[in-house]
PDB file of C-alpha atoms in Angstrom:
ATOM      1  CA  MET S   1       0.025   0.027   0.062  1.00  0.00           C
ATOM      2  CA  TYR S   2       1.441   3.369  -0.987  1.00  0.00           C
ATOM      3  CA  LYS S   3       1.339   6.139   1.538  1.00  0.00           C
ATOM      4  CA  ILE S   4      -1.052   8.858   0.428  1.00  0.00           C
ATOM      5  CA  PRO S   5       0.311  12.397   0.853  1.00  0.00           C
ATOM      6  CA  ALA S   6      -1.700  15.219   2.239  1.00  0.00           C
ATOM      7  CA  GLU S   7      -3.776  17.403  -0.041  1.00  0.00           C
ATOM      8  CA  GLY S   8      -1.530  19.781  -1.902  1.00  0.00           C
ATOM      9  CA  CYS S   9       1.692  17.585  -1.559  1.00  0.00           C
ATOM     10  CA  LEU S  10       1.399  16.079  -5.055  1.00  0.00           C
ATOM     11  CA  PHE S  11       4.073  13.670  -6.202  1.00  0.00           C
ATOM     12  CA  SER S  12       7.005  12.660  -3.994  1.00  0.00           C
ATOM     13  CA  ARG S  13      10.181  11.251  -5.060  1.00  0.00           C
ATOM     14  CA  ASN S  14       9.972   8.834  -2.177  1.00  0.00           C
ATOM     15  CA  SER S  15       6.951   7.068  -3.605  1.00  0.00           C
ATOM     16  CA  LEU S  16       5.352   6.354  -6.900  1.00  0.00           C
ATOM     17  CA  ALA S  17       2.016   8.075  -7.626  1.00  0.00           C
ATOM     18  CA  ILE S  18      -0.650   5.843  -9.192  1.00  0.00           C
ATOM     19  CA  ILE S  19      -3.070   7.728 -11.327  1.00  0.00           C
ATOM     20  CA  ALA S  20      -6.467   6.107 -12.525  1.00  0.00           C
ATOM     21  CA  THR S  21      -8.347   7.328 -15.404  1.00  0.00           C
ATOM     22  CA  LEU S  22     -12.146   7.849 -14.837  1.00  0.00           C
ATOM     23  CA  GLY S  23     -14.085   6.831 -17.853  1.00  0.00           C
ATOM     24  CA  PRO S  24     -17.143   4.795 -19.061  1.00  0.00           C
ATOM     25  CA  SER S  25     -15.650   1.532 -17.772  1.00  0.00           C
ATOM     26  CA  PHE S  26     -14.315   2.959 -14.473  1.00  0.00           C
ATOM     27  CA  CYS S  27     -16.595   5.497 -12.794  1.00  0.00           C
ATOM     28  CA  LYS S  28     -18.854   3.618 -10.342  1.00  0.00           C
ATOM     29  CA  ARG S  29     -18.701   4.306  -6.695  1.00  0.00           C
ATOM     30  CA  LYS S  30     -17.519   0.758  -5.761  1.00  0.00           C
ATOM     31  CA  ASP S  31     -14.766   0.999  -8.325  1.00  0.00           C
ATOM     32  CA  ILE S  32     -13.488   4.297  -6.883  1.00  0.00           C
ATOM     33  CA  ILE S  33     -13.716   2.948  -3.301  1.00  0.00           C
ATOM     34  CA  THR S  34     -11.805  -0.150  -4.153  1.00  0.00           C
ATOM     35  CA  SER S  35      -9.096   1.663  -6.085  1.00  0.00           C
ATOM     36  CA  ILE S  36      -8.534   3.983  -3.174  1.00  0.00           C
ATOM     37  CA  GLU S  37      -8.221   1.066  -0.827  1.00  0.00           C
ATOM     38  CA  TYR S  38      -5.503  -0.505  -3.077  1.00  0.00           C
ATOM     39  CA  GLY S  39      -3.464   2.773  -3.248  1.00  0.00           C
ATOM     40  CA  VAL S  40      -4.742   5.067  -5.946  1.00  0.00           C
ATOM     41  CA  GLN S  41      -4.225   8.640  -4.921  1.00  0.00           C
ATOM     42  CA  TYR S  42      -5.077  10.559  -8.089  1.00  0.00           C
ATOM     43  CA  PHE S  43      -7.807  10.408 -10.588  1.00  0.00           C
ATOM     44  CA  ARG S  44      -7.495  11.830 -14.065  1.00  0.00           C
ATOM     45  CA  GLN S  45     -10.848  12.933 -15.479  1.00  0.00           C
ATOM     46  CA  PRO S  46     -10.886  13.166 -19.225  1.00  0.00           C
ATOM     47  CA  LEU S  47     -13.302  15.809 -20.365  1.00  0.00           C
ATOM     48  CA  ALA S  48     -13.301  14.158 -23.798  1.00  0.00           C
ATOM     49  CA  TYR S  49     -15.928  11.676 -22.660  1.00  0.00           C
ATOM     50  CA  LYS S  50     -18.798  14.071 -23.445  1.00  0.00           C
ATOM     51  CA  SER S  51     -21.695  11.690 -22.432  1.00  0.00           C
ATOM     52  CA  GLN S  52     -20.490  11.714 -18.784  1.00  0.00           C
ATOM     53  CA  ASP S  53     -21.655  14.090 -15.997  1.00  0.00           C
ATOM     54  CA  HIS S  54     -18.272  15.390 -15.118  1.00  0.00           C
ATOM     55  CA  LEU S  55     -19.288  17.618 -12.316  1.00  0.00           C
ATOM     56  CA  SER S  56     -21.205  14.818 -10.367  1.00  0.00           C
ATOM     57  CA  GLN S  57     -18.146  12.561 -11.132  1.00  0.00           C
ATOM     58  CA  TYR S  58     -15.785  15.015  -9.522  1.00  0.00           C
ATOM     59  CA  LEU S  59     -17.895  15.564  -6.507  1.00  0.00           C
ATOM     60  CA  LEU S  60     -18.352  11.856  -5.962  1.00  0.00           C
ATOM     61  CA  VAL S  61     -14.678  11.219  -5.769  1.00  0.00           C
ATOM     62  CA  LYS S  62     -14.379  14.037  -3.310  1.00  0.00           C
ATOM     63  CA  GLU S  63     -17.335  12.650  -1.191  1.00  0.00           C
ATOM     64  CA  ILE S  64     -15.700   9.136  -1.151  1.00  0.00           C
ATOM     65  CA  ALA S  65     -12.356  10.634  -0.116  1.00  0.00           C
ATOM     66  CA  ARG S  66     -14.054  12.638   2.774  1.00  0.00           C
ATOM     67  CA  ASN S  67     -15.907   9.615   4.001  1.00  0.00           C
ATOM     68  CA  LYS S  68     -12.764   7.552   3.984  1.00  0.00           C
ATOM     69  CA  LYS S  69     -10.751  10.419   5.424  1.00  0.00           C
ATOM     70  CA  THR S  70      -8.326  10.032   2.623  1.00  0.00           C
ATOM     71  CA  PRO S  71      -7.070  12.900   0.559  1.00  0.00           C
ATOM     72  CA  CYS S  72      -7.489  12.269  -3.163  1.00  0.00           C
ATOM     73  CA  ILE S  73      -6.943  14.483  -6.129  1.00  0.00           C
ATOM     74  CA  VAL S  74      -9.126  14.751  -9.300  1.00  0.00           C
ATOM     75  CA  ILE S  75      -7.219  16.142 -12.241  1.00  0.00           C
ATOM     76  CA  PRO S  76      -9.495  17.342 -15.090  1.00  0.00           C
ATOM     77  CA  ASP S  77      -7.970  16.568 -18.430  1.00  0.00           C
ATOM     78  CA  PHE S  78      -8.854  19.111 -21.087  1.00  0.00           C
ATOM     79  CA  PRO S  79      -8.613  17.612 -24.653  1.00  0.00           C
ATOM     80  CA  SER S  80      -8.425  20.924 -26.402  1.00  0.00           C
ATOM     81  CA  ASP S  81     -10.559  21.763 -29.541  1.00  0.00           C
ATOM     82  CA  ARG S  82      -8.685  19.238 -31.607  1.00  0.00           C
ATOM     83  CA  LEU S  83     -10.424  17.429 -34.347  1.00  0.00           C
ATOM     84  CA  ARG S  84     -12.520  14.369 -33.381  1.00  0.00           C
ATOM     85  CA  ILE S  85     -14.645  11.845 -35.127  1.00  0.00           C
ATOM     86  CA  GLY S  86     -18.231  12.881 -35.186  1.00  0.00           C
ATOM     87  CA  LYS S  87     -21.206  10.666 -34.484  1.00  0.00           C
ATOM     88  CA  ILE S  88     -21.192   7.250 -36.167  1.00  0.00           C
ATOM     89  CA  MET S  89     -24.347   5.245 -36.199  1.00  0.00           C
ATOM     90  CA  LYS S  90     -22.485   1.968 -36.425  1.00  0.00           C
ATOM     91  CA  CYS S  91     -18.912   1.135 -35.303  1.00  0.00           C
ATOM     92  CA  ILE S  92     -17.124  -0.016 -38.505  1.00  0.00           C
ATOM     93  CA  LYS S  93     -13.962  -1.985 -38.924  1.00  0.00           C
ATOM     94  CA  TYR S  94     -12.548  -1.293 -42.365  1.00  0.00           C
ATOM     95  CA  GLU S  95     -10.534  -3.580 -44.714  1.00  0.00           C
ATOM     96  CA  GLN S  96      -7.174  -2.462 -46.063  1.00  0.00           C
ATOM     97  CA  ASN S  97      -7.432  -0.328 -49.356  1.00  0.00           C
ATOM     98  CA  THR S  98     -11.054   0.587 -48.691  1.00  0.00           C
ATOM     99  CA  GLN S  99     -11.717   4.081 -50.073  1.00  0.00           C
ATOM    100  CA  LEU S 100     -13.368   6.691 -47.753  1.00  0.00           C
ATOM    101  CA  SER S 101     -14.475  10.245 -47.663  1.00  0.00           C
ATOM    102  CA  ILE S 102     -13.555  12.322 -44.666  1.00  0.00           C
ATOM    103  CA  VAL S 103     -16.264  14.971 -44.418  1.00  0.00           C
ATOM    104  CA  ASP S 104     -17.216  17.996 -42.538  1.00  0.00           C
ATOM    105  CA  LYS S 105     -20.300  16.592 -40.764  1.00  0.00           C
ATOM    106  CA  LYS S 106     -21.435  16.114 -37.148  1.00  0.00           C
ATOM    107  CA  GLU S 107     -22.718  12.668 -37.919  1.00  0.00           C
ATOM    108  CA  THR S 108     -23.232  10.070 -40.746  1.00  0.00           C
ATOM    109  CA  ASN S 109     -24.939   6.686 -41.369  1.00  0.00           C
ATOM    110  CA  GLN S 110     -22.918   6.157 -44.521  1.00  0.00           C
ATOM    111  CA  GLN S 111     -20.400   3.364 -44.462  1.00  0.00           C
ATOM    112  CA  ASP S 112     -17.975   5.008 -46.781  1.00  0.00           C
ATOM    113  CA  GLU S 113     -17.942   8.362 -44.811  1.00  0.00           C
ATOM    114  CA  ILE S 114     -16.064   9.390 -41.650  1.00  0.00           C
ATOM    115  CA  PRO S 115     -17.464  12.534 -40.175  1.00  0.00           C
ATOM    116  CA  VAL S 116     -14.987  15.104 -38.856  1.00  0.00           C
ATOM    117  CA  PRO S 117     -16.748  18.363 -37.712  1.00  0.00           C
ATOM    118  CA  GLY S 118     -14.601  21.340 -38.549  1.00  0.00           C
ATOM    119  CA  ILE S 119     -12.199  19.749 -40.900  1.00  0.00           C
ATOM    120  CA  LYS S 120     -13.178  21.901 -43.767  1.00  0.00           C
ATOM    121  CA  GLN S 121     -11.348  24.898 -42.342  1.00  0.00           C
ATOM    122  CA  TYR S 122      -8.102  23.021 -42.408  1.00  0.00           C
ATOM    123  CA  ILE S 123      -8.190  21.438 -45.879  1.00  0.00           C
ATOM    124  CA  ASN S 124      -5.675  23.826 -47.419  1.00  0.00           C
ATOM    125  CA  ASP S 125      -3.136  23.070 -44.656  1.00  0.00           C
ATOM    126  CA  ILE S 126      -3.272  19.343 -45.081  1.00  0.00           C
ATOM    127  CA  PRO S 127      -0.718  17.860 -47.511  1.00  0.00           C
ATOM    128  CA  LEU S 128      -1.718  14.948 -49.822  1.00  0.00           C
ATOM    129  CA  GLY S 129       0.124  11.719 -49.033  1.00  0.00           C
ATOM    130  CA  GLU S 130      -0.064  12.331 -45.288  1.00  0.00           C
ATOM    131  CA  SER S 131      -1.940   9.995 -42.966  1.00  0.00           C
ATOM    132  CA  LEU S 132      -4.909  10.461 -40.723  1.00  0.00           C
ATOM    133  CA  LEU S 133      -4.251   8.427 -37.548  1.00  0.00           C
ATOM    134  CA  ILE S 134      -7.080   7.322 -35.236  1.00  0.00           C
ATOM    135  CA  GLN S 135      -7.116   5.548 -31.870  1.00  0.00           C
ATOM    136  CA  ASP S 136      -3.359   5.955 -31.030  1.00  0.00           C
ATOM    137  CA  GLY S 137      -2.447   5.017 -34.559  1.00  0.00           C
ATOM    138  CA  ASN S 138      -4.211   1.659 -34.568  1.00  0.00           C
ATOM    139  CA  ILE S 139      -6.112   3.080 -37.718  1.00  0.00           C
ATOM    140  CA  ALA S 140      -4.352   4.715 -40.525  1.00  0.00           C
ATOM    141  CA  ILE S 141      -5.887   6.317 -43.569  1.00  0.00           C
ATOM    142  CA  LYS S 142      -3.640   7.802 -46.444  1.00  0.00           C
ATOM    143  CA  ILE S 143      -4.958  11.030 -47.753  1.00  0.00           C
ATOM    144  CA  THR S 144      -5.237  10.818 -51.484  1.00  0.00           C
ATOM    145  CA  ASP S 145      -7.297  13.844 -52.720  1.00  0.00           C
ATOM    146  CA  LYS S 146      -9.208  16.920 -51.437  1.00  0.00           C
ATOM    147  CA  THR S 147     -12.839  18.013 -52.119  1.00  0.00           C
ATOM    148  CA  LYS S 148     -14.700  21.131 -51.238  1.00  0.00           C
ATOM    149  CA  ILE S 149     -16.061  19.757 -47.990  1.00  0.00           C
ATOM    150  CA  GLY S 150     -13.383  17.316 -46.941  1.00  0.00           C
ATOM    151  CA  LEU S 151     -10.801  14.692 -47.915  1.00  0.00           C
ATOM    152  CA  LEU S 152     -10.635  11.441 -49.791  1.00  0.00           C
ATOM    153  CA  GLY S 153      -8.563   8.565 -48.254  1.00  0.00           C
ATOM    154  CA  LEU S 154      -7.414   4.902 -48.494  1.00  0.00           C
ATOM    155  CA  VAL S 155      -7.246   2.714 -45.470  1.00  0.00           C
ATOM    156  CA  HIS S 156      -3.658   1.627 -45.017  1.00  0.00           C
ATOM    157  CA  PHE S 157      -4.564  -0.474 -41.862  1.00  0.00           C
ATOM    158  CA  ALA S 158      -7.331  -0.774 -39.264  1.00  0.00           C
ATOM    159  CA  LYS S 159      -6.635  -2.877 -36.232  1.00  0.00           C
ATOM    160  CA  GLN S 160      -9.716  -1.499 -34.494  1.00  0.00           C
ATOM    161  CA  ARG S 161     -13.138  -0.091 -35.260  1.00  0.00           C
ATOM    162  CA  ILE S 162     -13.675   3.621 -35.803  1.00  0.00           C
ATOM    163  CA  LYS S 163     -16.008   4.964 -33.033  1.00  0.00           C
ATOM    164  CA  THR S 164     -17.775   8.136 -32.220  1.00  0.00           C
ATOM    165  CA  ASN S 165     -15.550  10.787 -30.665  1.00  0.00           C
ATOM    166  CA  ASN S 166     -12.261   9.103 -31.381  1.00  0.00           C
ATOM    167  CA  ASN S 167      -9.333  11.537 -31.452  1.00  0.00           C
ATOM    168  CA  LEU S 168      -7.371  11.795 -34.645  1.00  0.00           C
ATOM    169  CA  VAL S 169      -3.955  13.120 -35.671  1.00  0.00           C
ATOM    170  CA  ILE S 170      -2.916  14.210 -39.291  1.00  0.00           C
ATOM    171  CA  THR S 171       0.797  13.591 -39.802  1.00  0.00           C
ATOM    172  CA  ASN S 172       3.069  16.534 -40.614  1.00  0.00           C
ATOM    173  CA  CYS S 173       0.269  19.013 -40.420  1.00  0.00           C
ATOM    174  CA  ASP S 174       0.450  22.029 -38.156  1.00  0.00           C
ATOM    175  CA  ILE S 175      -2.994  23.021 -36.998  1.00  0.00           C
ATOM    176  CA  ASN S 176      -3.529  25.762 -34.367  1.00  0.00           C
ATOM    177  CA  ILE S 177      -5.723  24.732 -31.524  1.00  0.00           C
ATOM    178  CA  ASN S 178      -6.820  26.149 -28.283  1.00  0.00           C
ATOM    179  CA  GLN S 179      -5.773  24.273 -24.992  1.00  0.00           C
ATOM    180  CA  LEU S 180      -8.977  25.519 -23.084  1.00  0.00           C
ATOM    181  CA  THR S 181     -12.328  25.921 -24.877  1.00  0.00           C
ATOM    182  CA  PRO S 182     -15.349  27.933 -23.715  1.00  0.00           C
ATOM    183  CA  SER S 183     -16.900  24.748 -22.471  1.00  0.00           C
ATOM    184  CA  ASP S 184     -13.796  23.897 -20.514  1.00  0.00           C
ATOM    185  CA  ILE S 185     -13.987  27.277 -18.772  1.00  0.00           C
ATOM    186  CA  ASN S 186     -17.572  26.733 -18.074  1.00  0.00           C
ATOM    187  CA  TYR S 187     -16.795  23.525 -16.217  1.00  0.00           C
ATOM    188  CA  LEU S 188     -14.119  25.189 -14.159  1.00  0.00           C
ATOM    189  CA  LYS S 189     -16.584  27.802 -13.181  1.00  0.00           C
ATOM    190  CA  LYS S 190     -19.045  25.157 -12.071  1.00  0.00           C
ATOM    191  CA  LEU S 191     -16.413  23.635  -9.959  1.00  0.00           C
ATOM    192  CA  LYS S 192     -15.598  26.925  -8.355  1.00  0.00           C
ATOM    193  CA  GLU S 193     -19.350  27.385  -7.658  1.00  0.00           C
ATOM    194  CA  GLU S 194     -19.171  24.098  -5.656  1.00  0.00           C
ATOM    195  CA  GLY S 195     -16.193  25.302  -3.710  1.00  0.00           C
ATOM    196  CA  GLN S 196     -13.731  23.138  -5.565  1.00  0.00           C
ATOM    197  CA  ILE S 197     -10.401  24.305  -6.928  1.00  0.00           C
ATOM    198  CA  PRO S 198      -8.532  21.451  -8.756  1.00  0.00           C
ATOM    199  CA  LEU S 199      -5.036  20.993  -7.472  1.00  0.00           C
ATOM    200  CA  TYR S 200      -3.952  20.242 -11.077  1.00  0.00           C
ATOM    201  CA  ILE S 201      -5.403  20.270 -14.572  1.00  0.00           C
ATOM    202  CA  ASN S 202      -4.142  18.592 -17.723  1.00  0.00           C
ATOM    203  CA  ILE S 203      -3.751  20.491 -20.943  1.00  0.00           C
ATOM    204  CA  SER S 204      -3.257  18.900 -24.254  1.00  0.00           C
ATOM    205  CA  LEU S 205      -1.292  19.403 -27.684  1.00  0.00           C
ATOM    206  CA  VAL S 206       0.978  22.156 -26.142  1.00  0.00           C
ATOM    207  CA  LYS S 207       3.544  23.391 -28.621  1.00  0.00           C
ATOM    208  CA  ASN S 208       5.371  26.064 -26.636  1.00  0.00           C
ATOM    209  CA  ALA S 209       5.532  27.928 -23.388  1.00  0.00           C
ATOM    210  CA  ASN S 210       3.141  30.525 -24.609  1.00  0.00           C
ATOM    211  CA  ASN S 211       0.332  28.071 -24.725  1.00  0.00           C
ATOM    212  CA  ILE S 212       0.922  27.452 -20.911  1.00  0.00           C
ATOM    213  CA  LEU S 213       1.009  31.133 -20.140  1.00  0.00           C
ATOM    214  CA  LYS S 214      -2.280  31.629 -22.014  1.00  0.00           C
ATOM    215  CA  CYS S 215      -3.908  28.906 -19.957  1.00  0.00           C
ATOM    216  CA  ARG S 216      -2.605  30.450 -16.682  1.00  0.00           C
ATOM    217  CA  LYS S 217      -4.266  33.676 -17.655  1.00  0.00           C
ATOM    218  CA  GLN S 218      -7.474  31.897 -18.389  1.00  0.00           C
ATOM    219  CA  LEU S 219      -7.312  30.062 -14.975  1.00  0.00           C
ATOM    220  CA  SER S 220      -6.660  33.379 -13.102  1.00  0.00           C
ATOM    221  CA  GLU S 221      -9.688  34.886 -14.714  1.00  0.00           C
ATOM    222  CA  VAL S 222     -11.787  32.005 -13.220  1.00  0.00           C
ATOM    223  CA  PHE S 223     -10.080  31.377  -9.850  1.00  0.00           C
ATOM    224  CA  GLY S 224      -8.224  34.626  -9.076  1.00  0.00           C
ATOM    225  CA  SER S 225      -4.994  34.083  -7.168  1.00  0.00           C
ATOM    226  CA  HIS S 226      -5.736  30.534  -6.219  1.00  0.00           C
ATOM    227  CA  THR S 227      -5.389  28.735  -9.511  1.00  0.00           C
ATOM    228  CA  PRO S 228      -4.878  25.087 -10.334  1.00  0.00           C
ATOM    229  CA  ARG S 229      -1.375  24.024 -11.351  1.00  0.00           C
ATOM    230  CA  ILE S 230      -0.717  22.836 -14.886  1.00  0.00           C
ATOM    231  CA  MET S 231       0.200  19.425 -15.842  1.00  0.00           C
ATOM    232  CA  THR S 232       1.423  19.676 -19.423  1.00  0.00           C
ATOM    233  CA  LYS S 233       1.061  16.679 -21.803  1.00  0.00           C
ATOM    234  CA  ILE S 234       3.966  16.246 -24.103  1.00  0.00           C
ATOM    235  CA  GLU S 235       2.581  14.840 -27.437  1.00  0.00           C
ATOM    236  CA  THR S 236       3.667  16.983 -30.372  1.00  0.00           C
ATOM    237  CA  LYS S 237       6.905  17.442 -32.206  1.00  0.00           C
ATOM    238  CA  GLU S 238       6.857  21.078 -31.413  1.00  0.00           C
ATOM    239  CA  SER S 239       6.638  20.330 -27.632  1.00  0.00           C
ATOM    240  CA  LEU S 240       9.844  18.208 -27.924  1.00  0.00           C
ATOM    241  CA  ASP S 241      11.554  21.034 -29.769  1.00  0.00           C
ATOM    242  CA  ASN S 242      10.689  23.350 -26.896  1.00  0.00           C
ATOM    243  CA  ILE S 243      10.826  20.846 -24.031  1.00  0.00           C
ATOM    244  CA  SER S 244      13.156  22.800 -21.723  1.00  0.00           C
ATOM    245  CA  ASP S 245      10.930  26.014 -21.859  1.00  0.00           C
ATOM    246  CA  ILE S 246       7.754  23.896 -21.425  1.00  0.00           C
ATOM    247  CA  VAL S 247       9.109  21.962 -18.521  1.00  0.00           C
ATOM    248  CA  ARG S 248      10.304  25.226 -16.900  1.00  0.00           C
ATOM    249  CA  GLU S 249       6.860  26.824 -17.255  1.00  0.00           C
ATOM    250  CA  SER S 250       4.780  23.805 -16.260  1.00  0.00           C
ATOM    251  CA  ASP S 251       4.059  22.487 -12.742  1.00  0.00           C
ATOM    252  CA  CYS S 252       4.237  18.913 -13.936  1.00  0.00           C
ATOM    253  CA  ILE S 253       4.690  16.956 -17.145  1.00  0.00           C
ATOM    254  CA  MET S 254       2.912  13.983 -18.574  1.00  0.00           C
ATOM    255  CA  VAL S 255       4.631  11.759 -21.182  1.00  0.00           C
ATOM    256  CA  ALA S 256       1.476  11.227 -23.213  1.00  0.00           C
ATOM    257  CA  ARG S 257       2.780   8.258 -25.254  1.00  0.00           C
ATOM    258  CA  GLY S 258      -0.488   7.758 -27.204  1.00  0.00           C
ATOM    259  CA  ASP S 259      -0.422  10.932 -29.305  1.00  0.00           C
ATOM    260  CA  LEU S 260       3.338  11.298 -28.891  1.00  0.00           C
ATOM    261  CA  ALA S 261       3.914   7.957 -30.607  1.00  0.00           C
ATOM    262  CA  MET S 262       2.005   9.274 -33.594  1.00  0.00           C
ATOM    263  CA  ALA S 263       4.058  12.429 -33.781  1.00  0.00           C
ATOM    264  CA  VAL S 264       7.408  10.653 -33.867  1.00  0.00           C
ATOM    265  CA  ASN S 265       8.723   7.428 -35.147  1.00  0.00           C
ATOM    266  CA  ILE S 266       7.567   4.869 -32.667  1.00  0.00           C
ATOM    267  CA  GLU S 267      11.058   3.368 -32.279  1.00  0.00           C
ATOM    268  CA  GLU S 268      12.212   6.692 -30.883  1.00  0.00           C
ATOM    269  CA  LEU S 269       9.779   6.607 -28.123  1.00  0.00           C
ATOM    270  CA  PRO S 270      11.905   4.952 -25.364  1.00  0.00           C
ATOM    271  CA  TYR S 271      14.679   7.432 -25.858  1.00  0.00           C
ATOM    272  CA  ILE S 272      12.306  10.435 -25.871  1.00  0.00           C
ATOM    273  CA  GLN S 273      10.638   9.280 -22.786  1.00  0.00           C
ATOM    274  CA  LYS S 274      13.985   9.015 -21.010  1.00  0.00           C
ATOM    275  CA  LYS S 275      14.994  12.481 -22.304  1.00  0.00           C
ATOM    276  CA  ILE S 276      11.707  13.991 -20.985  1.00  0.00           C
ATOM    277  CA  ILE S 277      12.053  12.438 -17.567  1.00  0.00           C
ATOM    278  CA  MET S 278      15.668  13.501 -17.303  1.00  0.00           C
ATOM    279  CA  THR S 279      14.834  17.106 -18.202  1.00  0.00           C
ATOM    280  CA  CYS S 280      12.084  17.113 -15.493  1.00  0.00           C
ATOM    281  CA  ARG S 281      14.454  15.714 -12.911  1.00  0.00           C
ATOM    282  CA  ILE S 282      17.072  18.253 -13.675  1.00  0.00           C
ATOM    283  CA  MET S 283      14.480  21.087 -13.278  1.00  0.00           C
ATOM    284  CA  ASN S 284      12.921  19.342 -10.181  1.00  0.00           C
ATOM    285  CA  LYS S 285       9.478  18.944 -11.727  1.00  0.00           C
ATOM    286  CA  PRO S 286       7.230  15.836 -11.268  1.00  0.00           C
ATOM    287  CA  VAL S 287       6.669  13.777 -14.356  1.00  0.00           C
ATOM    288  CA  VAL S 288       3.953  11.104 -15.240  1.00  0.00           C
ATOM    289  CA  VAL S 289       4.337   8.411 -17.709  1.00  0.00           C
ATOM    290  CA  ALA S 290       0.930   7.510 -19.378  1.00  0.00           C
ATOM    291  CA  THR S 291      -0.794   5.493 -22.073  1.00  0.00           C
ATOM    292  CA  GLN S 292      -1.165   1.743 -22.383  1.00  0.00           C
ATOM    293  CA  MET S 293       0.218   1.016 -18.971  1.00  0.00           C
ATOM    294  CA  LEU S 294      -0.846  -2.576 -18.247  1.00  0.00           C
ATOM    295  CA  GLU S 295      -3.285  -2.626 -21.125  1.00  0.00           C
ATOM    296  CA  ASN S 296      -3.162  -6.339 -21.595  1.00  0.00           C
ATOM    297  CA  PHE S 297      -3.538  -6.817 -17.772  1.00  0.00           C
ATOM    298  CA  ALA S 298      -6.777  -4.671 -18.010  1.00  0.00           C
ATOM    299  CA  ASP S 299      -8.132  -6.838 -20.754  1.00  0.00           C
ATOM    300  CA  HIS S 300      -7.014 -10.302 -19.722  1.00  0.00           C
ATOM    301  CA  LEU S 301      -6.142 -10.195 -16.002  1.00  0.00           C
ATOM    302  CA  ILE S 302      -2.622 -11.359 -16.820  1.00  0.00           C
ATOM    303  CA  PRO S 303       0.205  -8.721 -17.369  1.00  0.00           C
ATOM    304  CA  ASN S 304       2.644  -9.246 -20.222  1.00  0.00           C
ATOM    305  CA  ARG S 305       6.256  -9.446 -19.180  1.00  0.00           C
ATOM    306  CA  SER S 306       6.930  -6.420 -21.373  1.00  0.00           C
ATOM    307  CA  GLU S 307       4.354  -4.537 -19.452  1.00  0.00           C
ATOM    308  CA  LEU S 308       5.987  -5.180 -16.138  1.00  0.00           C
ATOM    309  CA  ASN S 309       9.300  -4.093 -17.525  1.00  0.00           C
ATOM    310  CA  ASP S 310       7.610  -0.942 -18.985  1.00  0.00           C
ATOM    311  CA  ILE S 311       6.576   0.121 -15.479  1.00  0.00           C
ATOM    312  CA  ALA S 312       9.965  -0.953 -13.978  1.00  0.00           C
ATOM    313  CA  LEU S 313      11.672   1.202 -16.667  1.00  0.00           C
ATOM    314  CA  ALA S 314       9.570   4.212 -16.025  1.00  0.00           C
ATOM    315  CA  VAL S 315      10.309   3.965 -12.285  1.00  0.00           C
ATOM    316  CA  ARG S 316      14.058   3.384 -12.908  1.00  0.00           C
ATOM    317  CA  GLN S 317      14.148   6.458 -15.204  1.00  0.00           C
ATOM    318  CA  GLY S 318      12.794   8.613 -12.429  1.00  0.00           C
ATOM    319  CA  ALA S 319       8.940   9.047 -13.195  1.00  0.00           C
ATOM    320  CA  THR S 320       7.113  10.201 -10.190  1.00  0.00           C
ATOM    321  CA  GLY S 321       3.705   8.836 -11.402  1.00  0.00           C
ATOM    322  CA  ILE S 322       2.184   6.371 -13.773  1.00  0.00           C
TER     323      ILE S 322
END
């Protein structure tokens, strides 16, 4: 059992922080209680799950923590206004070389269409021959042509089904996004009304230190002088180019290996992870390693040997949380 630090004392080099992600399959009261009893100290709350009542979820964790007299931290994770898959009436698994249209629609019931709301405004910035990657790169669609309302593509491989609200990445395409959206600010205001100030928030797709400074300004407009600390997710090429400045300006770093592995050659990921952790240690900043930790264990109740080594490696490199 890990010793849980007092509220406000997030991440200690003397113990490893375990962060559990709240989501559709992990949100019930009994799950949260059991996880706390087994040593979970922190709960990441992805705001990308639009169908969930995030405010009630946040307050539930805090209620359970009070009842158990155990300080627990809920970390809202803001996904930015990045492009996402719209509503798909039926989850489809595509075959290789299937031709598809990527269209600017909120939803579709056409099997040969993938709805991506807002993609129309970026068409001119997307080079032909690049790939649209979905579900951490398990689905890859090569962009072959452009239309007035979207793109045409060819399925390169699809190991999983495309689902509503899947995030996506377009390789070698620089799209400007906002880390905090109006709906994110509205959620933070609701937390404040409930007397809750998150100790940390997660921000996504950061490119440089200015993105973090902008978020701090937005947070101060909501919370005044008592603002949440910022945990910055490293998941873009630009963030790697500016890693020292980003670590210096952040309160904590997350090595977000899902999107990061789509931004760089995947064989580079172990070295990049080590470099980010080393930079954080030099600057005395806590660092979390995330994505696909014990994924086989979650699905089959038996961890792969490689999964155990993955955790051990992160600890040896100096991660303060997983």
